[in-house]
């Protein structure tokens, strides 16, 4: 008995199979033979489709991801300037003390 290689199904194929399962015109066994997919996989795709169906018609505020926080660019530029000033001061002090070479 040979092993079957792992198959990757497209989202369109998964949706087609899940919709056929939701319609209920055929049993899971019939759909399994028709689409050559395991019945458990069909059940999983059907569940995913039913869970995500609400998102098609608009998501409520609770399920939307939080917006990125507003960034104060002026504050960030001020902090960059402050850190640059500190680095320059420390580099000068270390150079005078002979602990830092002139090359970087």
XYZ file of N, CA and C in Angstrom:
312
model
N 0.843 -1.173 0.000
C 0.000 0.000 0.000
C 0.892 1.241 0.000
N 0.713 2.129 -0.936
C 1.535 3.321 -1.018
C 0.877 4.465 -0.252
N 1.718 5.311 0.240
C 1.216 6.477 0.974
C 0.903 7.598 0.001
N -0.124 8.339 0.290
C -0.502 9.480 -0.525
C 0.286 10.699 -0.039
N 0.756 11.506 -0.968
C 1.480 12.713 -0.582
C 0.495 13.730 -0.010
N 1.004 14.575 0.839
C 0.178 15.582 1.478
C -0.338 16.567 0.432
N -1.650 16.806 0.464
C -2.253 17.707 -0.504
C -2.611 19.035 0.155
N -2.458 20.107 -0.574
C -2.854 21.435 -0.118
C -4.019 21.885 -0.987
N -5.159 22.082 -0.354
C -6.349 22.489 -1.091
C -6.463 24.002 -1.093
N -6.950 24.530 -2.186
C -7.123 25.971 -2.296
C -8.322 26.406 -1.456
N -8.322 27.672 -1.034
C -9.472 28.176 -0.287
C -10.778 28.060 -1.072
N -10.715 28.221 -2.386
C -11.921 28.108 -3.205
C -12.484 26.683 -3.158
N -11.602 25.689 -3.211
C -12.035 24.293 -3.134
C -12.652 23.998 -1.768
N -12.006 24.494 -0.712
C -12.534 24.280 0.635
C -13.925 24.892 0.787
N -14.097 26.091 0.246
C -15.401 26.754 0.328
C -16.452 25.979 -0.450
N -16.073 25.464 -1.608
C -17.000 24.688 -2.441
C -17.466 23.434 -1.705
N -16.538 22.736 -1.076
C -16.871 21.513 -0.340
C -17.722 21.847 0.884
N -17.356 22.902 1.605
C -18.106 23.284 2.800
C -19.526 23.717 2.446
N -19.686 24.451 1.360
C -21.034 24.849 0.933
C -21.874 23.644 0.541
N -21.246 22.682 -0.118
C -21.971 21.467 -0.473
C -22.413 20.723 0.790
N -21.586 20.737 1.820
C -21.938 20.076 3.076
C -23.067 20.815 3.784
N -23.051 22.135 3.711
C -24.099 22.925 4.361
C -25.436 22.733 3.655
N -25.404 22.610 2.336
C -26.646 22.406 1.587
C -27.376 21.154 2.050
N -26.630 20.122 2.377
C -27.223 18.890 2.896
C -27.896 18.017 1.855
N -27.623 18.241 0.581
C -28.220 17.429 -0.477
C -27.609 16.033 -0.521
N -26.364 15.908 -0.060
C -25.669 14.620 -0.059
C -25.112 14.373 1.337
N -24.887 13.124 1.667
C -24.313 12.773 2.962
C -22.818 13.057 2.959
N -22.244 13.049 4.168
C -20.802 13.258 4.270
C -20.032 12.181 3.517
N -20.504 10.967 3.574
C -19.823 9.865 2.865
C -19.844 10.100 1.361
N -20.972 10.561 0.845
C -21.066 10.834 -0.593
C -20.160 11.999 -0.981
N -20.163 13.048 -0.167
C -19.291 14.194 -0.448
C -17.823 13.786 -0.363
N -17.523 12.916 0.577
C -16.154 12.444 0.742
C -15.670 11.718 -0.504
N -16.506 10.884 -1.059
C -16.141 10.169 -2.288
C -16.100 11.111 -3.477
N -17.049 12.026 -3.537
C -17.135 12.947 -4.666
C -15.905 13.851 -4.754
N -15.494 14.400 -3.613
C -14.384 15.357 -3.596
C -13.050 14.719 -3.202
N -13.049 13.419 -2.872
C -11.851 12.692 -2.473
C -11.173 13.358 -1.271
N -12.001 13.619 -0.253
C -11.534 14.248 0.982
C -12.127 13.465 2.143
N -11.407 13.373 3.243
C -11.887 12.645 4.417
C -13.096 13.364 5.019
N -14.093 12.617 5.520
C -15.290 13.235 6.100
C -14.990 14.184 7.268
N -13.974 13.853 8.067
C -13.614 14.751 9.172
C -13.130 16.097 8.647
N -12.432 16.080 7.528
C -11.946 17.327 6.934
C -13.119 18.163 6.445
N -14.114 17.534 5.869
C -15.301 18.247 5.402
C -16.026 18.887 6.582
N -16.147 18.140 7.676
C -16.803 18.668 8.871
C -16.046 19.873 9.420
N -14.714 19.810 9.411
C -13.886 20.923 9.884
C -14.085 22.156 9.013
N -14.045 21.982 7.706
C -14.226 23.115 6.797
C -15.619 23.712 6.939
N -16.609 22.873 7.132
C -17.987 23.345 7.315
C -18.080 24.205 8.583
N -17.460 23.747 9.665
C -17.463 24.511 10.918
C -16.773 25.850 10.777
N -15.640 25.850 10.083
C -14.912 27.108 9.855
C -15.746 28.090 9.045
N -16.443 27.567 8.036
C -17.273 28.430 7.204
C -18.399 29.041 8.025
N -19.021 28.243 8.862
C -20.111 28.751 9.684
C -19.618 29.769 10.710
N -18.419 29.563 11.261
C -17.850 30.517 12.218
C -17.519 31.849 11.553
N -16.979 31.795 10.337
C -16.541 33.012 9.666
C -17.609 33.688 8.833
N -18.802 33.117 8.778
C -19.850 33.678 7.934
C -20.294 35.059 8.397
N -20.262 35.325 9.684
C -20.689 36.626 10.199
C -19.765 37.744 9.716
N -18.494 37.422 9.500
C -17.539 38.423 9.045
C -17.804 38.908 7.628
N -18.542 38.143 6.857
C -18.846 38.533 5.480
C -19.758 39.758 5.456
N -20.659 39.825 6.416
C -21.644 40.904 6.431
C -21.232 42.071 7.311
N -20.007 42.092 7.759
C -19.503 43.192 8.576
C -19.219 42.713 9.974
N -18.053 43.045 10.443
C -17.647 42.600 11.771
C -18.076 43.633 12.808
N -18.445 43.161 13.983
C -18.784 44.083 15.051
C -17.505 44.609 15.685
N -17.629 45.592 16.544
C -16.463 46.257 17.120
C -15.627 45.317 17.981
N -16.241 44.313 18.575
C -15.503 43.414 19.466
C -14.550 42.503 18.702
N -14.875 42.147 17.481
C -14.028 41.201 16.761
C -12.984 41.878 15.877
N -13.031 43.196 15.741
C -12.033 43.884 14.929
C -10.759 44.051 15.729
N -9.599 43.957 15.092
C -8.346 44.121 15.823
C -8.188 45.562 16.301
N -7.532 45.761 17.427
C -7.364 47.122 17.930
C -6.492 47.949 16.996
N -6.825 49.218 16.889
C -6.068 50.116 16.027
C -4.716 50.403 16.666
N -3.737 50.691 15.830
C -2.406 51.009 16.337
C -2.471 52.322 17.124
N -1.780 52.406 18.264
C -1.829 53.632 19.058
C -1.189 54.783 18.291
N -1.709 55.951 18.528
C -1.170 57.142 17.880
C 0.223 57.427 18.436
N 1.150 57.771 17.567
C 2.525 58.020 17.958
C 2.787 59.518 17.870
N 3.351 60.072 18.947
C 3.696 61.486 18.962
C 5.105 61.631 18.385
N 5.170 62.080 17.152
C 6.445 62.159 16.439
C 7.374 63.181 17.092
N 6.826 64.280 17.587
C 7.671 65.304 18.222
C 8.378 64.740 19.450
N 7.666 63.968 20.241
C 8.269 63.377 21.432
C 9.383 62.403 21.045
N 9.141 61.618 20.001
C 10.154 60.665 19.556
C 11.402 61.382 19.033
N 11.204 62.469 18.282
C 12.351 63.233 17.778
C 13.122 63.854 18.936
N 12.424 64.323 19.947
C 13.092 64.901 21.112
C 13.926 63.844 21.830
N 13.382 62.646 21.961
C 14.109 61.563 22.625
C 15.342 61.162 21.815
N 15.220 61.117 20.499
C 16.363 60.797 19.638
C 17.460 61.840 19.810
N 17.072 63.109 19.837
C 18.052 64.179 20.036
C 18.749 64.069 21.378
N 17.984 63.769 22.409
C 18.540 63.617 23.758
C 19.551 62.470 23.811
N 19.211 61.344 23.220
C 20.115 60.184 23.224
C 21.363 60.446 22.387
N 21.204 61.149 21.278
C 22.363 61.498 20.446
C 23.317 62.401 21.218
N 22.755 63.365 21.938
C 23.566 64.276 22.751
C 24.324 63.497 23.831
N 23.661 62.569 24.505
C 24.311 61.739 25.521
C 25.442 60.919 24.919
N 25.192 60.301 23.762
C 26.218 59.480 23.109
C 27.431 60.309 22.729
N 27.196 61.482 22.183
C 28.309 62.353 21.791
C 29.108 62.782 23.015
N 28.420 63.129 24.101
C 29.095 63.544 25.327
C 29.942 62.408 25.886
N 29.367 61.225 25.971
C 30.094 60.092 26.522
C 31.266 59.684 25.631
N 31.085 59.753 24.319
C 32.178 59.420 23.408
C 33.328 60.402 23.593
N 33.017 61.692 23.758
C 34.065 62.698 23.980
C 34.783 62.478 25.295
N 34.018 62.166 26.341
C 34.622 61.954 27.652
C 35.523 60.727 27.650
N 35.079 59.653 27.014
C 35.889 58.443 26.954
C 37.133 58.636 26.095
N 37.029 59.438 25.048
C 38.193 59.705 24.206
C 39.229 60.482 24.977
N 38.794 61.480 25.762
C 39.710 62.278 26.572
C 40.398 61.422 27.630
N 39.651 60.452 28.157
C 40.206 59.592 29.206
C 41.085 58.498 28.602
N 41.117 58.392 27.289
C 41.943 57.400 26.629
C 41.337 56.002 26.627
N 40.072 55.896 26.936
C 39.421 54.590 26.967
C 38.724 54.254 25.651
N 38.612 55.223 24.759
C 37.956 54.997 23.489
C 38.856 55.490 22.376
N 39.087 54.674 21.383
C 39.952 55.090 20.296
C 39.209 56.090 19.422
N 39.928 56.835 18.620
C 39.329 57.847 17.750
C 38.505 57.201 16.649
N 38.889 55.979 16.250
C 38.156 55.280 15.198
C 36.966 54.548 15.801
N 35.915 54.419 15.021
C 34.747 53.644 15.465
C 34.540 52.497 14.558
